[in-house]
PDB file of C-alpha atoms in Angstrom:
ATOM      1  CA  UNK Q  12      27.872  -6.628 -38.252  1.00 24.00           C
ATOM      2  CA  UNK Q  13      30.254  -8.458 -40.580  1.00 25.00           C
ATOM      3  CA  UNK Q  14      31.152 -12.143 -40.136  1.00 26.00           C
ATOM      4  CA  UNK Q  15      34.228 -13.822 -41.603  1.00 25.00           C
ATOM      5  CA  UNK Q  16      34.496 -17.589 -41.250  1.00 26.00           C
ATOM      6  CA  UNK Q  17      37.568 -19.125 -39.593  1.00 29.00           C
ATOM      7  CA  UNK Q  18      37.338 -22.914 -39.370  1.00 30.00           C
ATOM      8  CA  UNK Q  19      34.595 -23.833 -36.913  1.00 35.00           C
ATOM      9  CA  UNK Q  20      34.227 -20.280 -35.603  1.00 40.00           C
ATOM     10  CA  UNK Q  21      34.542 -16.803 -36.988  1.00 41.00           C
ATOM     11  CA  UNK Q  22      35.633 -13.199 -36.646  1.00 40.00           C
ATOM     12  CA  UNK Q  23      32.961 -10.648 -35.805  1.00 39.00           C
ATOM     13  CA  UNK Q  24      33.351  -6.870 -35.914  1.00 37.00           C
ATOM     14  CA  UNK Q  25      30.966  -5.283 -33.385  1.00 37.00           C
ATOM     15  CA  UNK Q  26      30.834  -1.505 -32.857  1.00 38.00           C
ATOM     16  CA  UNK Q  27      34.477  -1.100 -33.830  1.00 41.00           C
ATOM     17  CA  UNK Q  28      35.724  -3.968 -31.673  1.00 48.00           C
ATOM     18  CA  UNK Q  29      36.961  -7.293 -33.002  1.00 51.00           C
ATOM     19  CA  UNK Q  30      35.932 -10.744 -31.750  1.00 55.00           C
ATOM     20  CA  UNK Q  31      36.675 -14.309 -32.867  1.00 58.00           C
ATOM     21  CA  UNK Q  32      35.581 -17.789 -31.770  1.00 63.00           C
ATOM     22  CA  UNK Q  33      36.509 -21.386 -32.526  1.00 65.00           C
ATOM     23  CA  UNK Q  34      36.016 -24.840 -31.038  1.00 61.00           C
ATOM     24  CA  UNK Q  35      37.054 -28.460 -31.433  1.00 57.00           C
ATOM     25  CA  UNK Q  36      37.879 -31.722 -29.718  1.00 47.00           C
ATOM     26  CA  UNK Q  37      40.833 -33.894 -28.770  1.00 40.00           C
ATOM     27  CA  UNK Q  38      41.280 -37.642 -28.491  1.00 29.00           C
ATOM     28  CA  UNK Q  39      44.106 -37.638 -25.942  1.00 29.00           C
ATOM     29  CA  UNK Q  40      43.257 -39.970 -23.062  1.00 25.00           C
ATOM     30  CA  UNK Q  41      45.366 -38.504 -20.240  1.00 24.00           C
ATOM     31  CA  UNK Q  42      43.987 -36.050 -17.672  1.00 26.00           C
ATOM     32  CA  UNK Q  43      45.552 -33.231 -15.731  1.00 30.00           C
ATOM     33  CA  UNK Q  44      43.025 -30.632 -14.639  1.00 32.00           C
ATOM     34  CA  UNK Q  45      45.270 -28.750 -12.186  1.00 37.00           C
ATOM     35  CA  UNK Q  46      42.400 -27.390 -10.178  1.00 36.00           C
ATOM     36  CA  UNK Q  47      44.680 -26.924  -7.199  1.00 40.00           C
ATOM     37  CA  UNK Q  48      45.063 -28.575  -3.806  1.00 41.00           C
ATOM     38  CA  UNK Q  49      42.986 -27.130  -1.046  1.00 47.00           C
ATOM     39  CA  UNK Q  50      45.751 -25.946   1.253  1.00 61.00           C
ATOM     40  CA  UNK Q  51      46.115 -22.977   3.573  1.00 70.00           C
ATOM     41  CA  UNK Q  52      48.164 -19.976   2.427  1.00 73.00           C
ATOM     42  CA  UNK Q  53      51.160 -19.141   4.656  1.00 77.00           C
ATOM     43  CA  UNK Q  54      50.946 -15.908   6.649  1.00 72.00           C
ATOM     44  CA  UNK Q  55      54.064 -13.749   7.076  1.00 66.00           C
ATOM     45  CA  UNK Q  56      54.027 -11.948  10.412  1.00 72.00           C
ATOM     46  CA  UNK Q  57      56.077 -11.028  13.474  1.00 77.00           C
ATOM     47  CA  UNK Q  58      56.669 -13.691  16.151  1.00 85.00           C
ATOM     48  CA  UNK Q  59      53.936 -13.957  18.765  1.00 84.00           C
ATOM     49  CA  UNK Q  60      54.575 -12.332  22.164  1.00 88.00           C
ATOM     50  CA  UNK Q  61      55.580 -14.527  25.085  1.00 91.00           C
ATOM     51  CA  UNK Q  62      52.665 -16.720  26.192  1.00 93.00           C
ATOM     52  CA  UNK Q  63      50.862 -16.434  22.849  1.00 94.00           C
ATOM     53  CA  UNK Q  64      50.847 -18.284  19.500  1.00 94.00           C
ATOM     54  CA  UNK Q  65      50.019 -17.313  15.931  1.00 92.00           C
ATOM     55  CA  UNK Q  66      47.940 -18.566  13.043  1.00 93.00           C
ATOM     56  CA  UNK Q  67      50.633 -19.401  10.475  1.00 92.00           C
ATOM     57  CA  UNK Q  68      48.419 -20.176   7.472  1.00 92.00           C
ATOM     58  CA  UNK Q  69      44.779 -19.965   6.456  1.00 92.00           C
ATOM     59  CA  UNK Q  70      42.404 -20.517   3.590  1.00 90.00           C
ATOM     60  CA  UNK Q  71      41.017 -18.010   2.888  1.00 90.00           C
ATOM     61  CA  UNK Q  72      43.545 -15.403   3.916  1.00 88.00           C
ATOM     62  CA  UNK Q  73      42.356 -12.459   5.993  1.00 90.00           C
ATOM     63  CA  UNK Q  74      40.408  -9.867   3.975  1.00 90.00           C
ATOM     64  CA  UNK Q  75      40.211 -12.136   0.929  1.00 87.00           C
ATOM     65  CA  UNK Q  76      37.342 -11.591  -1.517  1.00 83.00           C
ATOM     66  CA  UNK Q  77      37.793 -14.785  -3.552  1.00 80.00           C
ATOM     67  CA  UNK Q  78      36.545 -17.462  -1.142  1.00 85.00           C
ATOM     68  CA  UNK Q  79      34.567 -20.185  -2.861  1.00 81.00           C
ATOM     69  CA  UNK Q  80      31.064 -20.742  -1.511  1.00 82.00           C
ATOM     70  CA  UNK Q  81      31.625 -24.512  -1.323  1.00 81.00           C
ATOM     71  CA  UNK Q  82      35.086 -24.747   0.282  1.00 85.00           C
ATOM     72  CA  UNK Q  83      35.932 -25.502   3.875  1.00 92.00           C
ATOM     73  CA  UNK Q  84      37.933 -22.985   5.902  1.00 94.00           C
ATOM     74  CA  UNK Q  85      41.396 -24.219   6.904  1.00 94.00           C
ATOM     75  CA  UNK Q  86      43.502 -22.711   9.678  1.00 95.00           C
ATOM     76  CA  UNK Q  87      47.019 -23.773  10.668  1.00 95.00           C
ATOM     77  CA  UNK Q  88      48.239 -22.878  14.163  1.00 94.00           C
ATOM     78  CA  UNK Q  89      51.824 -22.303  15.223  1.00 93.00           C
ATOM     79  CA  UNK Q  90      51.377 -24.823  18.032  1.00 94.00           C
ATOM     80  CA  UNK Q  91      49.050 -27.784  18.629  1.00 96.00           C
ATOM     81  CA  UNK Q  92      46.030 -26.807  20.710  1.00 95.00           C
ATOM     82  CA  UNK Q  93      44.110 -28.703  23.350  1.00 94.00           C
ATOM     83  CA  UNK Q  94      41.352 -30.540  21.499  1.00 94.00           C
ATOM     84  CA  UNK Q  95      39.010 -29.912  24.433  1.00 94.00           C
ATOM     85  CA  UNK Q  96      39.280 -26.170  23.792  1.00 95.00           C
ATOM     86  CA  UNK Q  97      38.236 -26.537  20.127  1.00 96.00           C
ATOM     87  CA  UNK Q  98      34.458 -26.279  20.110  1.00 95.00           C
ATOM     88  CA  UNK Q  99      31.613 -24.168  18.750  1.00 95.00           C
ATOM     89  CA  UNK Q 100      32.035 -21.693  21.595  1.00 95.00           C
ATOM     90  CA  UNK Q 101      35.729 -20.972  20.964  1.00 95.00           C
ATOM     91  CA  UNK Q 102      35.586 -21.137  17.140  1.00 96.00           C
ATOM     92  CA  UNK Q 103      32.604 -19.532  15.414  1.00 96.00           C
ATOM     93  CA  UNK Q 104      31.806 -18.642  11.819  1.00 97.00           C
ATOM     94  CA  UNK Q 105      29.461 -15.661  11.617  1.00 97.00           C
ATOM     95  CA  UNK Q 106      27.902 -13.406   9.010  1.00 96.00           C
ATOM     96  CA  UNK Q 107      26.086 -10.194   9.959  1.00 93.00           C
ATOM     97  CA  UNK Q 108      26.449 -11.385  13.596  1.00 90.00           C
ATOM     98  CA  UNK Q 109      24.508 -14.544  12.704  1.00 95.00           C
ATOM     99  CA  UNK Q 110      26.126 -17.842  13.668  1.00 96.00           C
ATOM    100  CA  UNK Q 111      26.739 -20.195  10.731  1.00 96.00           C
ATOM    101  CA  UNK Q 112      26.381 -23.825  11.801  1.00 96.00           C
ATOM    102  CA  UNK Q 113      29.683 -25.576  11.153  1.00 97.00           C
ATOM    103  CA  UNK Q 114      31.456 -28.827  11.930  1.00 97.00           C
ATOM    104  CA  UNK Q 115      34.944 -28.488  13.424  1.00 97.00           C
ATOM    105  CA  UNK Q 116      37.550 -31.060  12.421  1.00 97.00           C
ATOM    106  CA  UNK Q 117      40.634 -31.194  14.628  1.00 96.00           C
ATOM    107  CA  UNK Q 118      42.850 -34.081  15.739  1.00 95.00           C
ATOM    108  CA  UNK Q 119      44.753 -34.136  19.028  1.00 92.00           C
ATOM    109  CA  UNK Q 120      48.358 -33.050  18.480  1.00 92.00           C
ATOM    110  CA  UNK Q 121      47.638 -31.518  15.088  1.00 94.00           C
ATOM    111  CA  UNK Q 122      48.144 -27.883  14.145  1.00 95.00           C
ATOM    112  CA  UNK Q 123      45.420 -27.767  11.465  1.00 96.00           C
ATOM    113  CA  UNK Q 124      41.772 -26.956  12.051  1.00 97.00           C
ATOM    114  CA  UNK Q 125      39.105 -27.393   9.353  1.00 96.00           C
ATOM    115  CA  UNK Q 126      35.824 -25.507   9.643  1.00 97.00           C
ATOM    116  CA  UNK Q 127      33.162 -27.223   7.529  1.00 96.00           C
ATOM    117  CA  UNK Q 128      29.981 -25.120   7.125  1.00 96.00           C
ATOM    118  CA  UNK Q 129      26.924 -27.359   7.140  1.00 94.00           C
ATOM    119  CA  UNK Q 130      25.593 -25.529   4.073  1.00 90.00           C
ATOM    120  CA  UNK Q 131      27.256 -23.762   1.161  1.00 85.00           C
ATOM    121  CA  UNK Q 132      28.047 -20.147   1.939  1.00 88.00           C
ATOM    122  CA  UNK Q 133      26.182 -17.328   0.208  1.00 86.00           C
ATOM    123  CA  UNK Q 134      27.970 -15.628  -2.696  1.00 80.00           C
ATOM    124  CA  UNK Q 135      29.158 -12.018  -2.417  1.00 82.00           C
ATOM    125  CA  UNK Q 136      28.736 -12.154   1.357  1.00 91.00           C
ATOM    126  CA  UNK Q 137      31.043 -11.105   4.204  1.00 94.00           C
ATOM    127  CA  UNK Q 138      31.986 -13.692   6.833  1.00 96.00           C
ATOM    128  CA  UNK Q 139      34.198 -13.727   9.899  1.00 97.00           C
ATOM    129  CA  UNK Q 140      35.853 -16.653  11.658  1.00 97.00           C
ATOM    130  CA  UNK Q 141      36.082 -15.716  15.327  1.00 96.00           C
ATOM    131  CA  UNK Q 142      38.286 -17.225  18.027  1.00 95.00           C
ATOM    132  CA  UNK Q 143      37.751 -16.762  21.746  1.00 93.00           C
ATOM    133  CA  UNK Q 144      40.587 -16.395  24.266  1.00 88.00           C
ATOM    134  CA  UNK Q 145      39.623 -19.804  25.687  1.00 92.00           C
ATOM    135  CA  UNK Q 146      41.343 -21.494  22.729  1.00 93.00           C
ATOM    136  CA  UNK Q 147      44.618 -22.699  24.237  1.00 94.00           C
ATOM    137  CA  UNK Q 148      47.747 -24.434  22.964  1.00 94.00           C
ATOM    138  CA  UNK Q 149      49.188 -27.516  24.641  1.00 94.00           C
ATOM    139  CA  UNK Q 150      51.893 -25.236  26.066  1.00 93.00           C
ATOM    140  CA  UNK Q 151      49.260 -23.097  27.765  1.00 94.00           C
ATOM    141  CA  UNK Q 152      49.597 -20.212  25.281  1.00 94.00           C
ATOM    142  CA  UNK Q 153      46.687 -18.150  23.975  1.00 93.00           C
ATOM    143  CA  UNK Q 154      46.015 -17.159  20.367  1.00 93.00           C
ATOM    144  CA  UNK Q 155      47.736 -13.859  19.568  1.00 88.00           C
ATOM    145  CA  UNK Q 156      45.906 -12.314  16.636  1.00 75.00           C
ATOM    146  CA  UNK Q 157      42.309 -11.558  15.935  1.00 75.00           C
ATOM    147  CA  UNK Q 158      39.727 -13.030  13.642  1.00 91.00           C
ATOM    148  CA  UNK Q 159      39.780 -13.943   9.938  1.00 94.00           C
ATOM    149  CA  UNK Q 160      37.447 -11.856   7.771  1.00 94.00           C
ATOM    150  CA  UNK Q 161      36.644 -12.723   4.170  1.00 93.00           C
ATOM    151  CA  UNK Q 162      34.092 -12.198   1.433  1.00 90.00           C
ATOM    152  CA  UNK Q 163      32.842 -14.969  -0.806  1.00 88.00           C
ATOM    153  CA  UNK Q 164      33.126 -14.493  -4.549  1.00 79.00           C
ATOM    154  CA  UNK Q 165      30.228 -14.515  -6.982  1.00 75.00           C
ATOM    155  CA  UNK Q 166      29.219 -17.728  -8.693  1.00 78.00           C
ATOM    156  CA  UNK Q 167      32.549 -19.449  -9.388  1.00 82.00           C
ATOM    157  CA  UNK Q 168      31.192 -22.954  -9.967  1.00 80.00           C
ATOM    158  CA  UNK Q 169      33.275 -25.483  -8.040  1.00 80.00           C
ATOM    159  CA  UNK Q 170      36.462 -23.402  -8.341  1.00 86.00           C
ATOM    160  CA  UNK Q 171      38.578 -24.063  -5.229  1.00 84.00           C
ATOM    161  CA  UNK Q 172      39.618 -21.044  -3.206  1.00 82.00           C
ATOM    162  CA  UNK Q 173      43.267 -22.037  -3.752  1.00 82.00           C
ATOM    163  CA  UNK Q 174      42.768 -21.560  -7.504  1.00 87.00           C
ATOM    164  CA  UNK Q 175      41.047 -18.196  -6.970  1.00 84.00           C
ATOM    165  CA  UNK Q 176      43.858 -17.024  -4.693  1.00 81.00           C
ATOM    166  CA  UNK Q 177      46.624 -18.711  -6.675  1.00 86.00           C
ATOM    167  CA  UNK Q 178      46.157 -17.758 -10.330  1.00 92.00           C
ATOM    168  CA  UNK Q 179      43.077 -15.550 -10.766  1.00 91.00           C
ATOM    169  CA  UNK Q 180      43.307 -11.792 -11.250  1.00 89.00           C
ATOM    170  CA  UNK Q 181      40.437  -9.488 -10.336  1.00 86.00           C
ATOM    171  CA  UNK Q 182      39.498  -9.471 -14.049  1.00 92.00           C
ATOM    172  CA  UNK Q 183      39.427 -13.282 -14.051  1.00 94.00           C
ATOM    173  CA  UNK Q 184      37.115 -13.323 -11.021  1.00 89.00           C
ATOM    174  CA  UNK Q 185      34.772 -10.805 -12.640  1.00 91.00           C
ATOM    175  CA  UNK Q 186      34.897 -12.669 -15.967  1.00 95.00           C
ATOM    176  CA  UNK Q 187      33.981 -15.968 -14.319  1.00 94.00           C
ATOM    177  CA  UNK Q 188      31.092 -14.311 -12.462  1.00 91.00           C
ATOM    178  CA  UNK Q 189      29.749 -12.871 -15.705  1.00 95.00           C
ATOM    179  CA  UNK Q 190      30.197 -16.141 -17.609  1.00 97.00           C
ATOM    180  CA  UNK Q 191      28.209 -18.014 -14.979  1.00 94.00           C
ATOM    181  CA  UNK Q 192      25.575 -15.278 -14.800  1.00 94.00           C
ATOM    182  CA  UNK Q 193      25.130 -15.678 -18.564  1.00 96.00           C
ATOM    183  CA  UNK Q 194      24.992 -19.484 -18.325  1.00 97.00           C
ATOM    184  CA  UNK Q 195      22.301 -19.239 -15.640  1.00 95.00           C
ATOM    185  CA  UNK Q 196      19.790 -17.844 -18.167  1.00 96.00           C
ATOM    186  CA  UNK Q 197      18.377 -19.507 -21.277  1.00 97.00           C
ATOM    187  CA  UNK Q 198      19.138 -17.467 -24.382  1.00 97.00           C
ATOM    188  CA  UNK Q 199      19.371 -17.459 -28.153  1.00 97.00           C
ATOM    189  CA  UNK Q 200      22.854 -17.420 -29.683  1.00 96.00           C
ATOM    190  CA  UNK Q 201      21.929 -16.337 -33.169  1.00 95.00           C
ATOM    191  CA  UNK Q 202      19.331 -18.827 -34.377  1.00 95.00           C
ATOM    192  CA  UNK Q 203      20.291 -21.494 -31.847  1.00 96.00           C
ATOM    193  CA  UNK Q 204      18.415 -21.765 -28.529  1.00 97.00           C
ATOM    194  CA  UNK Q 205      20.454 -22.647 -25.451  1.00 97.00           C
ATOM    195  CA  UNK Q 206      18.898 -23.662 -22.119  1.00 97.00           C
ATOM    196  CA  UNK Q 207      20.342 -22.449 -18.838  1.00 97.00           C
ATOM    197  CA  UNK Q 208      23.376 -24.595 -17.962  1.00 96.00           C
ATOM    198  CA  UNK Q 209      25.449 -25.392 -14.900  1.00 93.00           C
ATOM    199  CA  UNK Q 210      28.139 -22.934 -13.773  1.00 93.00           C
ATOM    200  CA  UNK Q 211      31.648 -23.428 -15.073  1.00 94.00           C
ATOM    201  CA  UNK Q 212      34.823 -23.524 -12.956  1.00 93.00           C
ATOM    202  CA  UNK Q 213      38.172 -21.779 -13.414  1.00 95.00           C
ATOM    203  CA  UNK Q 214      41.313 -23.745 -14.272  1.00 96.00           C
ATOM    204  CA  UNK Q 215      44.873 -22.430 -13.954  1.00 96.00           C
ATOM    205  CA  UNK Q 216      46.211 -24.447 -16.901  1.00 97.00           C
ATOM    206  CA  UNK Q 217      43.522 -23.072 -19.196  1.00 98.00           C
ATOM    207  CA  UNK Q 218      44.464 -19.604 -17.947  1.00 98.00           C
ATOM    208  CA  UNK Q 219      48.102 -20.329 -18.812  1.00 98.00           C
ATOM    209  CA  UNK Q 220      47.060 -21.214 -22.382  1.00 98.00           C
ATOM    210  CA  UNK Q 221      44.849 -18.119 -22.632  1.00 98.00           C
ATOM    211  CA  UNK Q 222      47.610 -15.892 -21.256  1.00 98.00           C
ATOM    212  CA  UNK Q 223      50.106 -17.264 -23.779  1.00 97.00           C
ATOM    213  CA  UNK Q 224      47.802 -16.340 -26.650  1.00 97.00           C
ATOM    214  CA  UNK Q 225      46.792 -12.912 -25.325  1.00 98.00           C
ATOM    215  CA  UNK Q 226      50.465 -12.022 -24.826  1.00 98.00           C
ATOM    216  CA  UNK Q 227      51.328 -13.222 -28.339  1.00 97.00           C
ATOM    217  CA  UNK Q 228      48.535 -11.164 -29.883  1.00 97.00           C
ATOM    218  CA  UNK Q 229      49.401  -8.082 -27.816  1.00 97.00           C
ATOM    219  CA  UNK Q 230      53.108  -8.244 -28.671  1.00 97.00           C
ATOM    220  CA  UNK Q 231      52.699  -8.950 -32.391  1.00 97.00           C
ATOM    221  CA  UNK Q 232      49.275  -7.563 -33.335  1.00 96.00           C
ATOM    222  CA  UNK Q 233      48.439 -10.969 -34.847  1.00 95.00           C
ATOM    223  CA  UNK Q 234      44.712 -11.201 -34.087  1.00 95.00           C
ATOM    224  CA  UNK Q 235      44.050 -14.816 -34.992  1.00 95.00           C
ATOM    225  CA  UNK Q 236      43.338 -18.145 -33.341  1.00 95.00           C
ATOM    226  CA  UNK Q 237      46.624 -19.355 -34.822  1.00 96.00           C
ATOM    227  CA  UNK Q 238      49.580 -18.011 -32.846  1.00 97.00           C
ATOM    228  CA  UNK Q 239      52.726 -16.628 -34.416  1.00 97.00           C
ATOM    229  CA  UNK Q 240      54.428 -19.922 -33.494  1.00 97.00           C
ATOM    230  CA  UNK Q 241      51.836 -21.835 -35.530  1.00 97.00           C
ATOM    231  CA  UNK Q 242      49.935 -23.124 -32.498  1.00 96.00           C
ATOM    232  CA  UNK Q 243      46.157 -23.463 -32.397  1.00 95.00           C
ATOM    233  CA  UNK Q 244      44.167 -23.252 -29.172  1.00 94.00           C
ATOM    234  CA  UNK Q 245      44.232 -27.057 -28.742  1.00 95.00           C
ATOM    235  CA  UNK Q 246      48.006 -27.202 -28.837  1.00 96.00           C
ATOM    236  CA  UNK Q 247      48.312 -24.267 -26.451  1.00 97.00           C
ATOM    237  CA  UNK Q 248      45.989 -26.011 -23.996  1.00 97.00           C
ATOM    238  CA  UNK Q 249      47.805 -29.354 -24.264  1.00 97.00           C
ATOM    239  CA  UNK Q 250      51.211 -27.674 -23.890  1.00 97.00           C
ATOM    240  CA  UNK Q 251      50.182 -26.854 -20.308  1.00 97.00           C
ATOM    241  CA  UNK Q 252      49.642 -30.555 -19.553  1.00 97.00           C
ATOM    242  CA  UNK Q 253      45.850 -30.308 -19.696  1.00 97.00           C
ATOM    243  CA  UNK Q 254      44.297 -33.152 -21.738  1.00 95.00           C
ATOM    244  CA  UNK Q 255      40.875 -32.248 -23.043  1.00 94.00           C
ATOM    245  CA  UNK Q 256      37.974 -34.013 -24.713  1.00 95.00           C
ATOM    246  CA  UNK Q 257      36.403 -30.871 -26.150  1.00 94.00           C
ATOM    247  CA  UNK Q 258      37.475 -27.257 -26.180  1.00 95.00           C
ATOM    248  CA  UNK Q 259      36.816 -23.810 -27.563  1.00 95.00           C
ATOM    249  CA  UNK Q 260      38.330 -20.354 -27.646  1.00 96.00           C
ATOM    250  CA  UNK Q 261      36.983 -16.809 -27.742  1.00 97.00           C
ATOM    251  CA  UNK Q 262      39.301 -13.897 -28.505  1.00 96.00           C
ATOM    252  CA  UNK Q 263      38.663 -10.164 -28.687  1.00 96.00           C
ATOM    253  CA  UNK Q 264      40.592  -6.933 -29.156  1.00 94.00           C
ATOM    254  CA  UNK Q 265      39.917  -3.331 -28.166  1.00 94.00           C
ATOM    255  CA  UNK Q 266      37.340  -3.631 -25.382  1.00 95.00           C
ATOM    256  CA  UNK Q 267      38.241  -1.781 -22.196  1.00 94.00           C
ATOM    257  CA  UNK Q 268      36.377  -3.801 -19.536  1.00 95.00           C
ATOM    258  CA  UNK Q 269      35.137  -7.303 -18.724  1.00 96.00           C
ATOM    259  CA  UNK Q 270      31.537  -6.137 -19.114  1.00 96.00           C
ATOM    260  CA  UNK Q 271      32.215  -4.635 -22.535  1.00 96.00           C
ATOM    261  CA  UNK Q 272      33.955  -7.713 -23.911  1.00 96.00           C
ATOM    262  CA  UNK Q 273      31.344 -10.073 -22.417  1.00 97.00           C
ATOM    263  CA  UNK Q 274      28.513  -8.025 -23.943  1.00 96.00           C
ATOM    264  CA  UNK Q 275      30.221  -8.249 -27.329  1.00 95.00           C
ATOM    265  CA  UNK Q 276      30.729 -11.997 -27.057  1.00 96.00           C
ATOM    266  CA  UNK Q 277      27.128 -12.609 -25.929  1.00 96.00           C
ATOM    267  CA  UNK Q 278      25.845 -10.648 -28.939  1.00 95.00           C
ATOM    268  CA  UNK Q 279      27.942 -12.748 -31.350  1.00 95.00           C
ATOM    269  CA  UNK Q 280      26.465 -16.235 -32.068  1.00 95.00           C
ATOM    270  CA  UNK Q 281      29.757 -18.173 -32.177  1.00 94.00           C
ATOM    271  CA  UNK Q 282      31.166 -16.646 -28.998  1.00 96.00           C
ATOM    272  CA  UNK Q 283      27.819 -16.912 -27.245  1.00 96.00           C
ATOM    273  CA  UNK Q 284      27.683 -20.627 -28.133  1.00 96.00           C
ATOM    274  CA  UNK Q 285      31.048 -21.201 -26.437  1.00 96.00           C
ATOM    275  CA  UNK Q 286      29.938 -19.338 -23.313  1.00 97.00           C
ATOM    276  CA  UNK Q 287      26.660 -21.301 -23.136  1.00 97.00           C
ATOM    277  CA  UNK Q 288      28.159 -24.676 -24.067  1.00 96.00           C
ATOM    278  CA  UNK Q 289      27.113 -27.399 -21.625  1.00 96.00           C
ATOM    279  CA  UNK Q 290      29.982 -29.531 -22.975  1.00 95.00           C
ATOM    280  CA  UNK Q 291      32.475 -27.285 -21.196  1.00 96.00           C
ATOM    281  CA  UNK Q 292      33.270 -27.747 -17.504  1.00 96.00           C
ATOM    282  CA  UNK Q 293      36.216 -25.361 -17.080  1.00 97.00           C
ATOM    283  CA  UNK Q 294      37.523 -22.060 -18.379  1.00 98.00           C
ATOM    284  CA  UNK Q 295      40.683 -19.978 -18.230  1.00 98.00           C
ATOM    285  CA  UNK Q 296      40.825 -16.313 -19.198  1.00 98.00           C
ATOM    286  CA  UNK Q 297      43.414 -13.626 -19.855  1.00 97.00           C
ATOM    287  CA  UNK Q 298      43.617  -9.927 -20.668  1.00 97.00           C
ATOM    288  CA  UNK Q 299      46.887  -8.410 -21.902  1.00 97.00           C
ATOM    289  CA  UNK Q 300      47.642  -4.851 -23.154  1.00 96.00           C
ATOM    290  CA  UNK Q 301      49.764  -4.002 -26.170  1.00 96.00           C
ATOM    291  CA  UNK Q 302      52.338  -1.175 -26.097  1.00 95.00           C
ATOM    292  CA  UNK Q 303      49.654   1.459 -26.654  1.00 95.00           C
ATOM    293  CA  UNK Q 304      47.425   0.018 -23.913  1.00 95.00           C
ATOM    294  CA  UNK Q 305      44.816  -1.627 -26.167  1.00 95.00           C
ATOM    295  CA  UNK Q 306      43.633  -4.871 -24.609  1.00 96.00           C
ATOM    296  CA  UNK Q 307      43.643  -8.392 -26.074  1.00 97.00           C
ATOM    297  CA  UNK Q 308      41.267 -10.897 -24.468  1.00 97.00           C
ATOM    298  CA  UNK Q 309      41.203 -14.710 -24.544  1.00 97.00           C
ATOM    299  CA  UNK Q 310      38.805 -17.280 -23.105  1.00 97.00           C
ATOM    300  CA  UNK Q 311      39.733 -20.980 -23.280  1.00 97.00           C
ATOM    301  CA  UNK Q 312      36.912 -23.447 -22.573  1.00 97.00           C
ATOM    302  CA  UNK Q 313      37.435 -27.185 -22.109  1.00 96.00           C
ATOM    303  CA  UNK Q 314      36.423 -30.391 -20.414  1.00 96.00           C
ATOM    304  CA  UNK Q 315      39.114 -32.897 -19.343  1.00 94.00           C
ATOM    305  CA  UNK Q 316      39.279 -36.427 -20.668  1.00 92.00           C
TER     306      UNK Q 316
END
């Protein structure tokens, strides 16, 4: 393994693949974390038959696999429903046919129902929100479509489901799971011992900064923490509107999977230190191919001011 110093981090060549890490801090006092509002996602569908009404939006969407374990479930109906018909008999959250105790929040005349599980959901687990035909709108209509099925993601920290559904690719979801799996175990990063640390959450602005740099590297072949426009990772982060107190960046080139690039970063002290850093609360990641299909990877870590 050969190490070349770059500022506070370095470039590491591991088994023919190239990695680099750096970190730093900012003194800007403003904050914009852009973690996303927890709102239901609109559902595009055919009008309900006569005497029936639809669900027009939900969080999570049906068949989603990115539901956060700590979020509430939000359902928006096409019509207000009788509050007396909203109860734990007509609306049930189940997993493996086991009822999950939940609080139902619904106001008379509203179209939005919030299902609040009394405990955090289990990760990587299938759930189903079931509605009975006794749920009735104020016009006497019955709910048209069936139930909402979803699977919770792996450990995503406190990442809202709207962020997972709004800006995260499948590679981002897998990357976040592997980052938090690594952070859950004490380890040595070179000669430095790191204790297990709290899970980190995904941030769409940090992803925007990471995506900008991965695209720049892929298009130009400039494998460096300094972009071809002269930007460093701090400027790229702040250009999104995110104001950070401390931040770091891992980059890599040539790995073909999330597992391969994460293994390389964990084996490299500087990259491992960023992944295990308790000073970081959020991360954004990106993977972009060049014209020949070789992949460029970026992780941006930060904590907001």
